[in-house]
């Protein structure tokens, strides 16, 4: 049942194009109209929303952080993102016009479930994004959008993360369509690009062999830092979480702009730093700023592992290792940029002799608070 792979996680990484295609299936019409009726939230209700709060844990929280960039840009609705375990303990401001989106692969994370219950008590509408049909969170929510990733056995979330991103994009694009926000043309273009994501992920999977070799060469590293900006920042956080979870290594992500506010002091000779470079499309300024960040850390001895879109020659001179990903719209870049990080972490875990499907101290679904 591992389909010829030694570990489920490796199989699940490879299954990602299919999982993403299945999550899009039946939801994107040929003319670009989205059908999300199953969400059980009426267009009128969606027009009345004045605020969105996304709650989730771990990797699902990272999907939420990325969703914020997309939803605020496309829909112009203020969107907060919070780890579920903090949410209900801070007296959050909720009302009938607040849409709470709970993202949970298992649909059973106790922290997220308790946050959902709290939001409903405060009369907010709750939309669940879940992978497991009929699990507790979607049962208790007002509406649900299922990711169709299929069962994920590895404790580390991989294909469920990419499909959560797709589900979040679908919700954002649908809200934008229903509310008629001003980015009509952009929305149509993004929907078209989103439909092409399965082939883009396939491309990335075809080029990750050097990432495997890199991982093996770094198995003695004590710490790895991750840098990103804009949607690349939560991608960096996801890369760091995967490394902690699977390789039991210290890893930490920073927003690249924060480096000079303290963390650049950590940079020393040979320290591996993974940098997610924003796509050049539409975010030229951020792209150029991160190129300067790469120069700064390299000048201080960092071993730079740069994830950038293909054809981006500006980063090559400062990259000890350059990992190329397809050029896609900025907001969708996490779908392709995450894949090399998954491969990196799983290979490092293998190099260290760890069980990648069952990392120590962890459970697939965390049903205690
Ligand atoms: O089932 P959930 O999405 O609610 O789980 C949330 C986290 O426990 C989960 O994403 C965890 O961080 C993963 N093991 C990360 O790979």
Coordinates of C-alpha atoms and ligand atoms in Angstrom, one line a residue:
X1 CA 0.0 0.0 0.0
X2 CA 3.0 2.3 0.1
X3 CA 3.0 2.0 -3.7
X4 CA 6.7 0.9 -3.9
X5 CA 7.9 3.7 -1.5
X6 CA 9.6 2.9 1.8
X7 CA 7.6 5.5 3.6
X8 CA 4.1 6.8 3.2
X9 CA 5.4 10.4 3.4
X10 CA 7.4 9.9 0.2
X11 CA 4.4 8.5 -1.6
X12 CA 2.3 11.3 -0.3
X13 CA 4.7 13.9 -1.6
X14 CA 4.6 12.3 -5.0
X15 CA 0.8 12.2 -4.9
X16 CA 0.5 15.9 -4.6
X17 CA -0.4 16.7 -8.3
X18 CA -3.2 14.3 -8.1
X19 CA -4.4 15.5 -4.7
X20 CA -4.5 19.1 -6.0
X21 CA -6.3 18.1 -9.2
X22 CA -8.9 16.2 -7.1
X23 CA -9.5 19.2 -4.9
X24 CA -10.1 21.4 -7.9
X25 CA -12.3 18.8 -9.6
X26 CA -15.9 19.8 -10.1
X27 CA -15.3 23.2 -8.5
X28 CA -13.8 25.1 -11.4
X29 CA -15.9 25.4 -14.5
X30 CA -14.4 25.6 -18.0
X31 CA -15.4 29.3 -18.2
X32 CA -13.7 30.0 -14.8
X33 CA -16.9 30.1 -12.7
X34 CA -16.5 28.5 -9.3
X35 CA -19.1 26.2 -7.8
X36 CA -18.7 25.8 -4.1
X37 CA -22.4 25.3 -3.2
X38 CA -21.5 22.4 -0.9
X39 CA -20.0 25.0 1.4
X40 CA -23.5 25.6 2.6
X41 CA -23.0 29.4 3.0
X42 CA -25.4 31.4 0.9
X43 CA -24.0 34.1 -1.4
X44 CA -26.0 36.7 0.5
X45 CA -24.3 35.6 3.8
X46 CA -20.9 35.9 2.1
X47 CA -21.7 39.4 0.9
X48 CA -22.4 40.5 4.5
X49 CA -19.1 39.4 6.0
X50 CA -17.1 42.2 7.4
X51 CA -14.2 40.3 8.9
X52 CA -12.5 36.8 8.6
X53 CA -10.6 35.0 11.3
X54 CA -8.7 31.9 10.4
X55 CA -7.9 29.5 13.2
X56 CA -5.8 26.4 12.9
X57 CA -2.7 24.6 14.3
X58 CA 0.7 23.6 12.9
X59 CA 0.9 23.2 9.2
X60 CA -2.8 24.1 8.8
X61 CA -2.0 27.4 10.5
X62 CA 0.6 28.0 7.9
X63 CA -2.0 27.5 5.2
X64 CA -4.1 30.1 7.0
X65 CA -1.3 32.6 7.0
X66 CA -0.9 32.2 3.3
X67 CA -4.7 32.5 2.8
X68 CA -4.7 35.9 4.5
X69 CA -2.5 37.4 1.8
X70 CA -4.8 36.1 -0.9
X71 CA -8.1 36.9 0.8
X72 CA -7.2 40.4 1.7
X73 CA -5.8 41.1 -1.7
X74 CA -8.7 39.6 -3.7
X75 CA -11.6 40.3 -1.5
X76 CA -10.5 43.4 0.5
X77 CA -12.0 41.8 3.7
X78 CA -9.8 42.2 6.8
X79 CA -8.5 38.8 7.8
X80 CA -6.7 37.7 11.0
X81 CA -5.0 34.4 11.4
X82 CA -4.4 32.8 14.8
X83 CA -3.2 29.5 16.3
X84 CA -6.3 27.8 17.6
X85 CA -4.8 27.2 21.1
X86 CA -4.5 31.0 21.7
X87 CA -7.8 32.1 20.1
X88 CA -10.5 31.7 22.7
X89 CA -8.3 32.7 25.6
X90 CA -7.9 36.3 24.5
X91 CA -11.5 37.4 24.3
X92 CA -11.6 37.9 20.5
X93 CA -14.0 40.2 19.0
X94 CA -16.6 38.2 17.1
X95 CA -20.1 38.9 15.7
X96 CA -22.5 37.7 13.1
X97 CA -20.6 39.4 10.3
X98 CA -17.4 37.6 11.2
X99 CA -16.6 34.5 9.2
X100 CA -14.4 32.1 11.1
X101 CA -12.5 29.6 8.9
X102 CA -11.2 26.6 10.8
X103 CA -8.6 24.7 8.9
X104 CA -7.9 21.1 10.1
X105 CA -6.7 18.1 8.1
X106 CA -8.0 15.6 10.5
X107 CA -11.1 17.6 11.6
X108 CA -10.3 16.4 15.1
X109 CA -7.6 18.7 16.6
X110 CA -9.0 19.6 20.0
X111 CA -7.6 23.1 20.0
X112 CA -9.3 23.9 16.7
X113 CA -12.5 22.2 17.8
X114 CA -12.7 24.2 21.0
X115 CA -12.1 27.4 19.0
X116 CA -14.9 26.5 16.6
X117 CA -17.3 25.9 19.5
X118 CA -16.3 29.2 21.0
X119 CA -16.9 31.1 17.7
X120 CA -20.3 29.5 17.3
X121 CA -21.3 30.5 20.8
X122 CA -20.4 34.1 19.8
X123 CA -22.8 33.7 16.8
X124 CA -20.1 33.8 14.1
X125 CA -20.5 31.7 11.0
X126 CA -17.9 28.9 10.9
X127 CA -16.6 27.4 7.7
X128 CA -14.4 24.3 8.1
X129 CA -11.7 23.3 5.6
X130 CA -11.0 19.6 6.3
X131 CA -9.7 16.5 4.7
X132 CA -11.5 13.8 6.7
X133 CA -15.1 13.4 5.7
X134 CA -17.6 13.5 8.6
X135 CA -15.0 14.3 11.2
X136 CA -16.0 16.4 14.2
X137 CA -15.0 19.9 13.1
X138 CA -17.0 19.9 9.8
X139 CA -20.0 18.4 11.7
X140 CA -20.0 21.2 14.1
X141 CA -19.3 24.0 11.6
X142 CA -22.0 25.9 9.6
X143 CA -20.3 24.9 6.3
X144 CA -17.4 22.9 5.0
X145 CA -15.2 22.7 2.0
X146 CA -13.4 19.4 1.9
X147 CA -9.9 19.0 0.6
X148 CA -9.8 15.8 -1.5
X149 CA -6.2 14.8 -0.7
X150 CA -7.2 11.2 0.2
X151 CA -5.9 9.6 3.4
X152 CA -2.6 10.9 4.7
X153 CA -0.7 8.4 6.8
X154 CA 2.6 10.2 7.4
X155 CA 2.4 12.3 10.5
X156 CA 3.9 15.2 8.6
X157 CA 1.3 17.0 6.6
X158 CA 2.3 17.2 2.9
X159 CA -0.4 16.7 0.3
X160 CA -3.1 17.9 2.8
X161 CA -1.2 21.2 3.1
X162 CA -1.2 21.8 -0.6
X163 CA -4.8 21.0 -0.9
X164 CA -5.6 23.2 2.0
X165 CA -3.9 26.0 0.1
X166 CA -6.1 25.2 -2.9
X167 CA -9.2 25.2 -0.8
X168 CA -8.3 28.6 0.7
X169 CA -7.6 30.0 -2.7
X170 CA -11.0 28.7 -3.9
X171 CA -12.8 30.3 -0.9
X172 CA -10.9 33.6 -1.6
X173 CA -11.7 33.6 -5.3
X174 CA -15.3 32.6 -4.7
X175 CA -15.8 35.4 -2.2
X176 CA -14.2 37.8 -4.6
X177 CA -16.6 36.6 -7.4
X178 CA -19.7 36.7 -5.2
X179 CA -18.8 40.2 -3.8
X180 CA -17.7 41.5 -7.2
X181 CA -14.4 43.0 -6.0
X182 CA -12.5 45.1 -8.5
X183 CA -9.9 42.5 -9.4
X184 CA -12.2 40.7 -11.9
X185 CA -9.6 40.1 -14.6
X186 CA -6.9 39.1 -12.1
X187 CA -9.4 36.6 -10.5
X188 CA -10.0 34.9 -13.8
X189 CA -6.3 34.8 -14.6
X190 CA -5.6 33.2 -11.2
X191 CA -8.3 30.6 -11.6
X192 CA -6.7 29.6 -14.9
X193 CA -3.3 29.4 -13.2
X194 CA -4.7 27.4 -10.3
X195 CA -6.1 24.8 -12.7
X196 CA -2.5 24.4 -14.0
X197 CA -1.0 23.7 -10.6
X198 CA -1.0 19.9 -10.8
X199 CA 1.4 20.1 -13.8
X200 CA 3.6 22.7 -12.1
X201 CA 3.9 20.5 -9.0
X202 CA 4.8 17.6 -11.3
X203 CA 7.6 19.8 -12.8
X204 CA 9.0 20.5 -9.3
X205 CA 8.9 16.8 -8.4
X206 CA 10.9 16.1 -11.6
X207 CA 13.8 18.4 -10.4
X208 CA 14.2 17.6 -6.7
X209 CA 17.1 15.1 -7.0
X210 CA 19.7 17.8 -6.1
X211 CA 17.6 18.7 -3.0
X212 CA 18.0 15.1 -1.9
X213 CA 21.7 15.2 -2.3
X214 CA 21.8 18.6 -0.5
X215 CA 19.9 17.1 2.5
X216 CA 22.3 14.3 2.8
X217 CA 25.3 16.7 2.8
X218 CA 23.7 18.7 5.6
X219 CA 22.8 15.9 8.0
X220 CA 25.4 17.1 10.5
X221 CA 24.1 20.7 10.6
X222 CA 23.0 21.9 14.0
X223 CA 20.5 24.4 12.8
X224 CA 19.0 25.6 9.6
X225 CA 17.4 29.0 9.1
X226 CA 14.6 29.8 6.7
X227 CA 13.8 33.3 5.2
X228 CA 10.9 34.5 3.2
X229 CA 8.8 37.6 2.6
X230 CA 5.1 38.0 1.8
X231 CA 3.6 34.5 1.1
X232 CA 7.2 33.2 1.2
X233 CA 7.3 33.9 4.9
X234 CA 4.7 31.2 5.9
X235 CA 6.4 28.9 3.4
X236 CA 9.6 29.4 5.3
X237 CA 7.8 28.7 8.6
X238 CA 6.4 25.5 7.0
X239 CA 9.9 24.5 5.9
X240 CA 11.2 25.0 9.4
X241 CA 8.4 23.1 11.0
X242 CA 9.0 20.1 8.7
X243 CA 12.6 20.1 9.6
X244 CA 12.0 20.1 13.4
X245 CA 9.3 17.5 13.2
X246 CA 11.1 15.1 10.9
X247 CA 14.8 15.7 11.4
X248 CA 14.7 16.8 15.1
X249 CA 16.9 19.7 14.1
X250 CA 16.6 23.2 15.3
X251 CA 15.1 25.3 12.6
X252 CA 13.6 28.8 12.6
X253 CA 11.9 31.0 10.0
X254 CA 12.2 34.7 9.8
X255 CA 10.5 37.4 7.7
X256 CA 13.5 38.5 5.7
X257 CA 12.8 42.1 6.5
X258 CA 13.3 41.3 10.2
X259 CA 16.8 40.1 9.7
X260 CA 18.4 43.5 10.4
X261 CA 16.3 43.9 13.5
X262 CA 18.2 41.2 15.4
X263 CA 18.5 37.8 13.8
X264 CA 21.2 38.6 11.4
X265 CA 23.5 38.3 14.4
X266 CA 23.0 34.5 14.2
X267 CA 24.7 34.3 10.8
X268 CA 28.1 32.7 11.0
X269 CA 30.4 30.8 8.7
X270 CA 28.7 27.8 7.0
X271 CA 25.3 28.3 8.6
X272 CA 22.7 26.9 6.1
X273 CA 20.0 29.4 5.3
X274 CA 17.1 28.5 3.0
X275 CA 15.7 31.5 1.2
X276 CA 12.3 31.6 -0.6
X277 CA 12.5 34.3 -3.3
X278 CA 9.2 35.9 -4.2
X279 CA 8.2 35.6 -7.8
X280 CA 9.1 38.6 -10.0
X281 CA 5.6 39.0 -11.3
X282 CA 3.8 41.9 -9.5
X283 CA 6.2 41.9 -6.5
X284 CA 9.3 43.3 -8.1
X285 CA 10.2 45.4 -5.0
X286 CA 10.1 42.5 -2.6
X287 CA 12.1 40.4 -5.0
X288 CA 14.9 42.9 -5.2
X289 CA 14.9 43.4 -1.4
X290 CA 15.3 39.7 -0.8
X291 CA 18.2 39.5 -3.3
X292 CA 19.9 42.1 -1.1
X293 CA 19.2 40.0 2.0
X294 CA 20.8 37.0 0.3
X295 CA 23.9 39.1 -0.5
X296 CA 24.0 40.3 3.2
X297 CA 23.9 36.9 4.8
X298 CA 26.3 35.4 2.3
X299 CA 28.8 38.2 2.9
X300 CA 28.6 37.0 6.6
X301 CA 29.4 33.4 5.7
X302 CA 25.9 31.9 5.3
X303 CA 25.6 28.8 3.1
X304 CA 22.7 30.0 0.9
X305 CA 20.1 27.6 -0.4
X306 CA 17.9 29.6 -2.6
X307 CA 14.5 28.7 -3.9
X308 CA 13.6 30.9 -6.9
X309 CA 11.6 30.8 -10.0
X310 CA 13.3 29.4 -13.1
X311 CA 15.1 31.9 -15.2
X312 CA 15.7 34.3 -12.3
X313 CA 19.4 34.9 -12.9
X314 CA 19.7 37.7 -10.4
X315 CA 20.0 35.3 -7.5
X316 CA 22.5 32.8 -9.1
X317 CA 25.7 34.7 -8.1
X318 CA 24.7 34.6 -4.4
X319 CA 23.3 31.1 -4.3
X320 CA 25.5 28.2 -3.0
X321 CA 22.6 26.0 -4.1
X322 CA 19.9 27.2 -6.4
X323 CA 16.6 25.3 -6.5
X324 CA 14.4 26.4 -9.4
X325 CA 10.6 26.3 -9.3
X326 CA 8.2 27.2 -12.1
X327 CA 7.2 30.8 -12.5
X328 CA 3.6 31.2 -11.2
X329 CA 1.6 34.2 -9.8
X330 CA 3.0 35.3 -6.5
X331 CA 0.0 34.4 -4.4
X332 CA 0.1 30.8 -5.7
X333 CA 3.8 30.4 -5.3
X334 CA 3.5 28.5 -2.0
X335 CA 2.1 25.6 -3.9
X336 CA 5.3 25.0 -5.7
X337 CA 7.8 26.5 -3.3
X338 CA 6.8 24.1 -0.4
X339 CA 7.6 20.9 -2.3
X340 CA 11.4 21.2 -2.2
X341 CA 11.1 21.9 1.5
X342 CA 9.1 18.7 2.1
X343 CA 11.7 16.7 0.2
X344 CA 14.6 18.5 2.0
X345 CA 13.1 17.6 5.5
X346 CA 12.2 14.1 4.7
X347 CA 15.6 13.3 3.2
X348 CA 17.4 14.9 6.1
X349 CA 15.3 12.7 8.4
X350 CA 16.2 9.6 6.3
X351 CA 19.9 10.6 6.4
X352 CA 19.7 10.7 10.2
X353 CA 18.0 7.4 10.3
X354 CA 14.7 8.8 11.7
X355 CA 11.3 7.3 11.0
X356 CA 9.8 9.8 8.6
X357 CA 6.2 8.5 9.0
X358 CA 6.2 8.3 12.7
X359 CA 8.4 11.1 14.2
X360 CA 9.1 10.7 17.9
X361 CA 6.7 12.3 20.4
X362 CA 4.0 13.1 17.7
X363 CA 0.6 11.9 16.8
X364 CA -1.2 12.4 13.5
X365 CA -4.2 13.9 15.1
X366 CA -3.9 15.8 18.4
X367 CA -7.1 15.2 20.2
X368 CA -6.1 16.8 23.6
X369 CA -5.9 20.5 24.3
Ligands
LIG1 O1 -5.4 17.8 11.6 P1 -4.9 19.2 11.8 O2 -4.7 19.9 10.5 O3 -5.8 20.0 12.7 O4 -3.5 19.1 12.5 C1 -2.8 20.3 12.9 C2 -1.4 20.0 13.2 O5 -1.3 19.1 14.3 C3 -0.6 19.4 12.0 O6 -0.7 20.2 10.9 C4 0.9 19.2 12.4 O7 1.5 20.4 12.6 C5 1.5 18.4 11.3 N1 2.0 17.1 11.9 C6 2.7 19.1 10.7 O8 3.3 18.3 9.7

